[in-house]
Short mmCIF file of C-alpha atoms in Angstrom, two decimals:
data_model
loop_
_atom_site.label_atom_id
_atom_site.label_comp_id
_atom_site.label_asym_id
_atom_site.label_seq_id
_atom_site.Cartn_x
_atom_site.Cartn_y
_atom_site.Cartn_z
CA MET A 12 -13.74 5.20 5.51
CA ARG A 13 -16.68 6.59 6.53
CA ASP A 14 -16.85 9.58 4.78
CA ASP A 15 -18.13 9.62 1.47
CA ALA A 16 -15.31 10.68 -1.74
CA LEU A 17 -17.75 14.25 -2.53
CA ASP A 18 -18.09 15.29 1.39
CA VAL A 19 -14.40 14.87 1.44
CA ILE A 20 -13.96 16.95 -2.01
CA ARG A 21 -16.04 19.36 -0.66
CA ARG A 22 -14.47 19.71 2.77
CA LEU A 23 -11.08 19.59 0.51
CA GLY A 24 -12.25 22.23 -1.08
CA ARG A 25 -12.60 24.88 1.61
CA ARG A 26 -9.52 27.16 -0.31
CA ALA A 27 -8.79 29.07 2.38
CA GLY A 28 -4.63 28.48 3.99
CA GLN A 29 -5.52 24.52 1.92
CA VAL A 30 -2.81 24.83 -1.42
CA LEU A 31 0.47 24.70 0.81
CA PRO A 32 0.36 21.68 3.67
CA ALA A 33 0.41 22.55 7.41
CA PRO A 34 3.29 21.50 8.96
CA ARG A 35 3.32 18.13 10.47
CA THR A 36 2.09 18.21 14.08
CA ALA A 37 1.29 15.39 16.43
CA VAL A 38 -1.90 13.89 15.64
CA PRO A 39 -4.53 13.95 18.62
CA ALA A 40 -5.12 10.90 20.57
CA GLY A 41 -8.09 8.39 18.59
CA THR A 42 -8.32 10.47 15.54
CA SER A 43 -7.68 8.90 11.97
CA THR A 44 -4.57 9.60 9.60
CA GLY A 45 -2.57 10.31 7.53
CA THR A 46 13.90 24.32 5.32
CA PRO A 47 15.90 24.08 2.93
CA LEU A 48 18.32 22.52 3.62
CA GLY A 49 21.79 20.73 1.32
CA LEU A 50 22.81 17.91 3.10
CA GLY A 51 25.31 17.40 0.35
CA ALA A 52 25.41 14.15 -1.65
CA VAL A 53 26.60 10.51 -0.39
CA ALA A 54 27.88 8.07 -2.19
CA VAL A 55 28.80 4.88 -0.77
CA ASP A 56 30.05 1.72 -2.15
CA ALA A 57 27.16 -0.44 -2.43
CA ARG A 58 26.73 -3.81 -0.81
CA GLN A 59 26.89 -7.22 -2.78
CA ALA A 60 23.31 -7.41 -4.65
CA PRO A 61 20.90 -9.29 -1.95
CA GLY A 62 20.79 -13.09 -3.75
CA THR A 63 17.51 -12.23 -6.00
CA THR A 64 16.71 -11.77 -9.86
CA TYR A 65 14.61 -8.60 -9.72
CA ALA A 66 15.39 -5.24 -9.24
CA ARG A 67 15.83 -3.82 -5.82
CA ILE A 68 15.49 -0.35 -4.14
CA ARG A 69 16.79 0.13 -0.26
CA VAL A 70 15.37 3.21 1.16
CA ARG A 71 17.17 4.01 4.17
CA ARG A 72 17.36 6.88 6.73
CA ARG A 73 19.62 9.26 6.45
CA ARG A 74 20.60 11.01 9.89
CA PRO A 75 22.48 13.99 9.71
CA SER A 76 23.74 16.11 12.96
CA PRO A 77 21.52 16.76 15.90
CA GLY A 78 19.11 19.70 14.91
CA LEU A 79 19.25 19.02 11.68
CA ALA A 80 15.97 17.92 8.95
CA GLU A 81 14.89 14.29 8.68
CA ALA A 82 16.31 12.92 5.73
CA PHE A 83 16.71 9.09 3.68
CA GLY A 84 18.66 7.81 0.52
CA PHE A 85 18.73 4.72 -1.81
CA GLU A 86 20.65 1.93 -2.96
CA ALA A 87 19.81 0.06 -5.80
CA TRP A 88 21.01 -3.06 -7.78
CA CYS A 89 19.34 -4.64 -11.12
CA ARG A 90 21.19 -7.53 -12.68
CA GLY A 91 22.06 -6.07 -16.32
CA VAL A 92 22.91 -2.60 -15.44
CA PRO A 93 25.48 -1.08 -12.56
CA PRO A 94 24.50 -0.52 -9.36
CA LEU A 95 23.26 2.94 -7.51
CA PRO A 96 25.63 3.43 -4.74
CA TYR A 97 23.84 4.80 -1.43
CA THR A 98 22.80 8.10 -2.32
CA SER A 99 21.06 11.01 -0.26
CA GLY A 100 21.04 14.43 -1.24
CA GLY A 101 19.21 18.07 -0.69
CA GLY A 102 15.75 17.13 -2.49
CA GLN A 103 16.12 13.90 0.14
CA ARG A 104 14.79 15.66 3.25
CA ARG A 105 11.87 13.86 4.92
CA PRO A 106 8.80 15.58 2.91
CA ALA A 107 5.73 15.77 4.53
CA ALA A 108 3.59 17.10 1.53
CA ILE A 109 3.38 13.90 -0.04
CA SER A 110 2.21 11.02 2.30
CA LEU A 111 -1.31 10.04 0.75
CA GLY A 112 -2.45 9.70 4.69
CA ASN A 113 -3.05 13.78 3.50
CA ALA A 114 -5.79 12.79 0.84
CA ARG A 115 -8.19 12.97 3.26
CA PRO A 116 -10.37 15.82 4.99
CA GLY A 117 -7.52 18.46 6.18
CA GLY A 118 -5.53 17.09 3.57
CA GLU A 119 -3.85 19.22 0.64
CA PRO A 120 -6.74 18.77 -2.27
CA PRO A 121 -6.15 16.04 -4.57
CA SER A 122 -4.60 18.24 -7.26
CA GLU A 123 -2.41 19.83 -4.83
CA LEU A 124 -0.94 17.29 -3.51
CA LEU A 125 -0.37 15.37 -7.23
CA ARG A 126 1.69 18.55 -7.62
CA SER A 127 3.43 18.09 -4.88
CA ILE A 128 4.16 14.45 -5.17
CA ARG A 129 5.28 15.48 -8.96
CA ARG A 130 7.90 17.89 -7.56
CA TRP A 131 9.43 15.50 -4.81
CA SER A 132 9.63 12.75 -8.22
CA LEU A 133 11.65 15.58 -9.81
CA ASN A 134 14.36 15.79 -6.51
CA GLN A 135 14.59 11.86 -7.59
CA GLY A 136 16.90 12.42 -10.12
CA PRO A 137 19.36 9.52 -9.41
CA LEU A 138 17.35 7.24 -8.61
CA THR A 139 14.83 7.54 -11.60
CA GLY A 140 17.66 7.48 -13.76
CA TRP A 141 18.94 4.38 -12.57
CA ILE A 142 14.95 3.14 -12.77
CA ASN A 143 15.18 3.91 -16.59
CA ARG A 144 18.14 2.32 -17.53
CA CYS A 145 16.71 -0.70 -15.56
CA ARG A 146 13.73 -0.05 -18.32
CA GLN A 147 16.05 0.08 -21.13
CA VAL A 148 17.56 -3.00 -20.37
CA HIS A 149 14.61 -5.46 -19.34
CA GLY A 150 11.55 -3.72 -20.57
CA ASP A 151 8.20 -5.04 -19.88
CA ALA A 152 9.94 -8.02 -17.86
CA LEU A 153 11.15 -5.31 -15.37
CA GLN A 154 10.31 -6.54 -11.82
CA LEU A 155 11.35 -3.75 -8.86
CA VAL A 156 10.93 -4.37 -5.38
CA ILE A 157 11.47 -1.23 -3.44
CA LEU A 158 12.41 -2.39 0.96
CA ASP A 159 11.55 1.04 2.67
CA GLN A 160 12.93 1.15 6.21
CA THR A 161 12.08 5.42 6.66
CA GLY A 162 8.40 5.62 7.56
CA PHE A 163 7.99 8.37 6.12
CA ASP A 164 4.97 7.52 3.66
CA LEU A 165 6.86 7.73 0.46
CA PRO A 166 4.89 7.28 -2.01
CA TRP A 167 6.29 5.05 -4.41
CA GLU A 168 3.81 3.68 -6.66
CA ALA A 169 3.34 7.55 -7.45
CA LEU A 170 7.22 8.09 -7.99
CA THR A 171 7.11 9.86 -11.40
CA LEU A 172 9.67 8.59 -14.17
CA PRO A 173 10.48 11.17 -16.92
CA PRO A 174 9.96 9.34 -20.86
CA VAL A 175 12.72 8.35 -22.67
CA PRO A 176 12.39 9.19 -26.25
CA GLU A 177 15.29 7.83 -27.80
CA ALA A 178 14.60 4.00 -26.39
CA GLY A 179 11.25 4.31 -27.01
CA LEU A 180 10.42 4.57 -22.97
CA PRO A 181 6.79 6.74 -21.70
CA GLY A 182 7.31 8.57 -18.36
CA GLY A 183 4.76 8.27 -15.94
CA MET A 184 3.93 6.85 -11.99
CA LEU A 185 6.32 3.75 -11.09
CA GLY A 186 3.27 1.74 -10.05
CA MET A 187 1.45 1.99 -13.69
CA LEU A 188 4.62 0.78 -15.80
CA VAL A 189 6.56 -1.14 -13.66
CA ASP A 190 5.33 -4.90 -11.72
CA LEU A 191 6.40 -3.14 -8.18
CA ALA A 192 5.90 -5.10 -4.51
CA ARG A 193 7.17 -3.46 -1.52
CA TRP A 194 8.84 -5.71 1.18
CA PHE A 195 9.38 -5.46 5.33
CA ASP A 196 11.76 -7.91 6.66
CA ALA A 197 9.86 -8.57 9.29
CA VAL A 198 10.71 -12.23 10.11
CA ARG A 199 14.64 -11.83 10.73
CA GLY A 200 14.12 -7.48 11.77
CA GLY A 201 17.36 -6.93 9.06
CA ASP A 202 17.01 -5.59 5.89
CA ASP A 203 16.95 -8.59 3.78
CA PHE A 204 14.66 -8.64 0.50
CA PRO A 205 11.93 -11.34 -0.23
CA THR A 206 13.24 -15.01 -1.74
CA ASP A 207 10.33 -17.40 -1.77
CA VAL A 208 7.58 -16.76 -4.43
CA ALA A 209 4.10 -17.47 -2.76
CA ALA A 210 1.20 -19.46 -4.81
CA PRO A 211 -1.39 -19.65 -1.58
CA ALA A 212 -4.71 -21.61 -3.14
CA GLY A 213 -7.80 -22.25 -1.75
CA ALA A 214 -10.96 -20.54 -0.03
CA VAL A 215 -11.69 -17.12 1.54
CA LEU A 216 -11.15 -16.43 5.11
CA GLY A 217 -13.02 -12.83 5.52
CA TYR A 218 -14.50 -10.59 7.93
CA PHE A 219 -16.79 -7.65 6.97
CA HIS A 220 -17.63 -4.79 9.40
CA PRO A 221 -21.48 -4.30 8.92
CA ASP A 222 -20.57 -1.05 7.23
CA MET A 223 -18.85 -2.78 4.52
CA GLY A 224 -20.65 -5.94 3.86
CA SER A 225 -21.42 -5.67 0.59
CA ASP A 226 -17.84 -6.88 -0.23
CA ARG A 227 -19.08 -10.13 0.39
CA ASP A 228 -20.52 -9.76 -3.25
CA VAL A 229 -16.94 -9.94 -4.90
CA PHE A 230 -16.10 -13.21 -3.70
CA ARG A 231 -19.77 -14.94 -4.42
CA ARG A 232 -18.08 -17.42 -6.90
CA TYR A 233 -15.40 -18.06 -4.48
CA ARG A 234 -15.17 -20.84 -1.38
CA HIS A 235 -15.75 -18.38 1.37
CA ARG A 236 -15.70 -18.59 4.83
CA PRO A 237 -16.75 -15.23 6.21
CA HIS A 238 -17.40 -13.58 9.80
CA SER A 239 -19.19 -10.85 10.97
CA GLY A 240 -17.20 -10.91 14.64
CA ILE A 241 -13.71 -9.74 15.06
CA VAL A 242 -13.22 -12.55 17.87
CA SER A 243 -14.34 -15.48 15.97
CA PHE A 244 -12.19 -14.25 12.59
CA LEU A 245 -9.26 -14.09 14.80
CA ARG A 246 -9.76 -17.17 16.67
CA SER A 247 -10.21 -18.99 12.36
CA LEU A 248 -6.51 -17.15 12.20
CA ASP A 249 -5.52 -19.39 14.97
CA GLU A 250 -6.86 -22.78 13.89
CA THR A 251 -5.67 -24.70 10.82
CA ALA A 252 -8.61 -27.20 11.08
CA ALA A 253 -10.16 -25.78 8.18
CA ASP A 254 -9.11 -26.48 4.88
CA PRO A 255 -5.95 -24.55 2.57
CA THR A 256 -6.86 -20.77 2.56
CA GLY A 257 -5.66 -18.55 -0.04
CA LEU A 258 -6.87 -15.14 0.58
CA VAL A 259 -7.52 -13.64 3.94
CA TYR A 260 -9.40 -10.56 3.28
CA MET A 261 -10.67 -8.04 6.08
CA GLY A 262 -13.30 -5.27 4.95
CA CYS A 263 -12.94 -2.79 8.01
CA HIS A 264 -12.31 0.57 9.04
CA GLY A 265 -8.83 1.45 10.05
CA THR A 266 -7.40 4.00 12.89
CA PHE A 267 -3.42 5.98 12.33
CA ASP A 268 -2.09 7.24 15.66
CA GLN A 269 1.26 8.52 16.56
CA GLU A 270 0.32 6.35 20.01
CA LEU A 271 0.94 2.30 19.33
CA SER A 272 -1.45 1.31 20.97
CA ASN A 273 -3.91 3.62 18.90
CA LEU A 274 -3.41 1.56 15.86
CA THR A 275 -6.39 -0.36 15.24
CA LEU A 276 -7.79 -2.27 12.82
CA ALA A 277 -11.69 -3.69 13.38
CA ASP A 278 -11.76 -1.85 16.64
CA VAL A 279 -8.78 -4.37 17.38
CA THR A 280 -5.26 -2.69 18.69
CA TRP A 281 -1.63 -3.59 16.83
CA ALA A 282 -0.93 -5.59 20.36
CA GLU A 283 -3.57 -7.04 20.42
CA TYR A 284 -3.05 -8.45 16.97
CA HIS A 285 0.96 -9.01 17.68
CA ASP A 286 -0.78 -11.80 20.41
CA HIS A 287 -2.39 -13.93 17.78
CA ASP A 288 -0.05 -17.07 16.45
CA MET A 289 -2.25 -16.62 12.78
CA ARG A 290 -0.98 -20.18 12.66
CA LEU A 291 -3.10 -20.65 9.59
CA LEU A 292 -1.18 -17.99 7.87
CA GLY A 293 2.30 -19.75 8.51
CA ARG A 294 0.17 -23.13 7.31
CA ASP A 295 -0.70 -21.71 4.02
CA GLY A 296 1.27 -18.32 3.53
CA SER A 297 -2.38 -17.28 2.76
CA LEU A 298 -2.37 -13.56 0.94
CA VAL A 299 -3.78 -10.86 3.13
CA CYS A 300 -6.04 -8.10 1.57
CA LEU A 301 -6.50 -5.26 4.78
CA ASN A 302 -8.94 -3.39 3.00
CA ALA A 303 -9.04 -0.18 5.91
CA CYS A 304 -7.95 2.94 5.64
CA HIS A 305 -4.79 3.15 6.81
CA SER A 306 -3.78 -0.38 7.41
CA GLY A 307 -0.62 -0.17 5.29
CA ARG A 308 1.24 2.69 8.12
CA PHE A 309 3.53 2.76 10.30
CA LEU A 310 5.03 3.57 13.37
CA ASP A 311 8.07 4.10 14.30
CA ASP A 312 8.40 3.03 18.37
CA ASP A 313 10.29 2.37 20.78
CA GLY A 314 7.60 1.99 23.55
CA ASP A 315 8.73 -1.42 24.30
CA GLY A 316 12.65 -0.54 24.56
CA ARG A 317 13.24 -1.53 20.83
CA GLN A 318 12.65 0.81 18.46
CA TYR A 319 11.40 0.06 14.72
CA LEU A 320 8.80 0.29 12.32
CA ARG A 321 5.60 -1.25 14.25
CA GLY A 322 2.28 -1.60 11.93
CA PHE A 323 -0.20 -4.20 10.74
CA THR A 324 1.64 -5.40 7.71
CA GLU A 325 4.47 -6.17 9.84
CA VAL A 326 2.17 -8.51 12.39
CA PHE A 327 0.69 -10.15 9.40
CA LEU A 328 4.08 -11.03 7.60
CA GLY A 329 5.98 -11.89 10.37
CA ASN A 330 2.90 -14.59 11.58
CA GLY A 331 3.91 -16.21 7.80
CA ALA A 332 1.57 -14.12 5.50
CA GLY A 333 2.68 -14.80 1.69
CA GLY A 334 2.06 -11.47 0.71
CA CYS A 335 -0.63 -8.90 2.31
CA ILE A 336 -2.56 -5.73 0.38
CA VAL A 337 -2.77 -2.55 2.55
CA THR A 338 -4.14 0.54 1.83
CA ALA A 339 -1.78 4.12 2.45
CA GLY A 340 -4.17 6.03 3.74
CA LYS A 341 -8.36 6.94 4.34
CA VAL A 342 -9.24 5.13 0.63
CA GLY A 343 -13.06 5.54 -0.50
CA ASP A 344 -15.72 2.83 -0.13
CA ALA A 345 -16.50 2.35 -3.51
CA GLU A 346 -12.94 2.83 -5.29
CA ALA A 347 -11.77 0.19 -2.17
CA ARG A 348 -14.98 -2.64 -3.62
CA GLU A 349 -13.82 -1.87 -7.25
CA LEU A 350 -10.18 -2.75 -6.79
CA ILE A 351 -11.11 -5.70 -5.24
CA ARG A 352 -13.56 -6.41 -7.35
CA ARG A 353 -11.21 -5.75 -10.01
CA LEU A 354 -8.05 -7.83 -8.74
CA VAL A 355 -10.00 -10.94 -7.56
CA GLU A 356 -11.21 -11.08 -11.18
CA THR A 357 -7.38 -10.77 -12.76
CA VAL A 358 -6.00 -12.68 -10.60
CA THR A 359 -8.00 -15.96 -10.55
CA ALA A 360 -8.86 -14.90 -14.02
CA ASP A 361 -5.31 -16.81 -15.21
CA PRO A 362 -3.79 -18.41 -11.20
CA ASP A 363 -0.20 -17.88 -13.07
CA ARG A 364 -0.73 -13.97 -13.59
CA PRO A 365 1.56 -12.15 -10.64
CA VAL A 366 -0.30 -10.10 -7.58
CA ALA A 367 1.78 -7.24 -8.32
CA ARG A 368 1.26 -7.59 -11.96
CA ALA A 369 -2.37 -7.17 -11.51
CA LEU A 370 -2.11 -4.46 -8.89
CA ARG A 371 -0.63 -2.95 -11.95
CA ALA A 372 -3.16 -3.19 -14.56
CA PHE A 373 -5.43 -1.53 -11.96
CA ARG A 374 -3.60 1.75 -11.39
CA ALA A 375 -2.95 1.94 -15.19
CA ALA A 376 -6.64 1.28 -15.86
CA ALA A 377 -7.49 4.44 -13.25
CA HIS A 378 -4.46 6.64 -15.06
CA GLU A 379 -6.58 5.88 -18.48
CA THR A 380 -9.89 7.29 -16.71
CA PHE A 381 -8.10 10.25 -15.52
CA LEU A 382 -6.65 11.70 -18.48
CA ALA A 383 -9.62 10.56 -20.13
CA GLU A 384 -11.16 13.04 -17.35
CA GLY A 385 -8.63 15.60 -18.14
CA GLY A 386 -5.59 15.38 -15.60
CA ILE A 387 -4.21 17.50 -12.82
CA PRO A 388 -7.29 20.48 -12.77
CA LEU A 389 -7.12 23.78 -11.64
CA MET A 390 -8.95 23.98 -8.53
CA VAL A 391 -11.05 26.88 -10.09
CA LEU A 392 -13.20 27.14 -13.37
CA GLU A 393 -13.26 29.38 -16.02
CA ASP A 394 -16.56 31.36 -13.69
CA GLY A 395 -13.94 30.77 -10.57
CA SER A 396 -15.88 28.20 -8.64
CA PHE A 397 -14.18 25.35 -7.29
CA ASP A 398 -13.41 22.70 -10.04
CA GLU A 399 -15.47 19.72 -7.43
CA ARG A 400 -15.36 17.72 -10.11
CA GLY A 401 -11.71 17.69 -11.79
CA GLN A 402 -10.99 17.24 -7.91
CA ARG A 403 -12.75 14.12 -7.05
CA ASN A 404 -11.12 13.10 -10.56
CA ALA A 405 -7.40 13.33 -9.13
CA LEU A 406 -8.69 11.88 -5.83
CA ARG A 407 -10.11 8.50 -7.88
CA LEU A 408 -6.35 8.39 -8.68
CA LEU A 409 -4.86 8.86 -5.54
CA TYR A 410 -6.83 5.86 -3.91
CA SER A 411 -5.66 3.92 -6.70
CA LEU A 412 -2.37 4.82 -5.53
CA MET A 413 -3.05 4.35 -2.12
CA PHE A 414 -2.99 0.51 -2.15
CA GLN A 415 0.21 -1.39 -1.99
CA TYR A 416 1.98 -4.63 -2.32
CA TYR A 417 4.00 -6.47 0.21
CA GLY A 418 5.66 -9.73 -1.07
CA HIS A 419 7.49 -11.07 -4.21
CA PRO A 420 6.97 -9.65 -7.49
CA LEU A 421 6.38 -12.80 -8.90
CA SER A 422 3.91 -14.28 -6.21
CA THR A 423 0.54 -15.41 -7.47
CA LEU A 424 -2.98 -16.16 -5.68
CA HIS A 425 -5.81 -19.28 -6.80
CA LEU A 426 -9.41 -18.69 -5.12
CA THR A 427 -11.32 -22.55 -5.38
CA GLY A 428 -14.44 -22.24 -6.31
CA ARG A 429 -17.17 -23.21 -4.03
CA TYR A 430 -19.19 -26.11 -2.38
CA ALA A 431 -22.57 -27.08 -3.66
CA ASP A 432 -25.49 -25.15 -2.08
CA GLY A 433 -26.65 -26.92 0.26
CA PRO A 434 -23.00 -27.41 2.18
CA ARG A 435 -22.19 -23.95 1.53
CA ALA A 436 -25.20 -22.43 2.93
CA ARG A 437 -24.92 -24.05 6.35
CA GLU A 438 -20.91 -23.48 6.44
CA GLU A 439 -22.28 -19.31 6.33
CA ALA A 440 -24.34 -19.91 8.64
CA GLU A 441 -21.95 -21.49 10.89
CA HIS A 442 -19.44 -18.71 10.19
CA GLU A 443 -21.64 -15.69 10.43
CA ARG A 444 -22.50 -16.57 14.28
#
């Protein structure tokens, strides 16, 4: 998140060789990230739908014969709609070009990334058709949870649904049309969906890297225990002496890498976080917001003899968080702060409004601005020069889609107000040390 968004665009604008994505290669240590094959349709009887009332989609890897491309398939259930049996086909190969981690220096130009996602969406006809049938049955009340077990960085929030004019349903990106949540069964290590609605209430426990100190301004109205040192912050997560905590917020830098030891958040490795019990989360079920680049990405790793997806979402959910808001790529600082401001204002204005719906509203507002600025641009203007403004507009939309929510779709957040000036000032001074 250190790069200025305009500088990102300029680098993305280097025309030669950027229109098509580069082949997937190993990521060098210490860096930050992000063949046509007919697999044939696979239809397997879906298992009994899990005991939940929201619509749910399970996405699993499809492992073809040795030497063939990696692929995925999906199965889905929704009350009042026939289930979608596990389905995979030629359009479900691992799509390296659509990861939101590509919205970074060296990745695709933002307009080309959006077009790649749109083409990918066209290949998911069985799923988008099924979701539209759910929309026809449940209307705006539809809630959807996606349990993605692939580790393929699939941008479900950006999945484009076709319109259904005869039913009065508009088309558009899934995360702007439906209350959408993701899930990762970190506790049991299986494929269960969330069953418990979380309603954390209390203060904010925050960590702020010096580069992101201005994030504190978002929480001035609320009771807040800020930290500028990561050691004291982690110590606070392990303790339960403080009053209830509704939100755990981290504003910092993150890195993603193909080596587990190089997955970091505030310069602390995945394994170091894994060592902490974070008893505060287990007690309060707090919502965790990791406002850091790549905080929501997963690495498929078997270095300790057990192969599974590892990431910071898994660590915090596994320690009892009531939900997690994380990022799928490298997010611009200004856009991240705007999301947090809008999210906090929206959720706390009505504590009964689910976090998933607040995020949907944020994405929808970002999309309206995107359309007002002209939508997906060409890379060149009439005079042949690079359309820097149009690409910056597309990048802002991608930023809004990078924020992903893991949790129950009905979970809420209630932040408590601040103390009187004297105790508050003493408290903030204490936690600054």
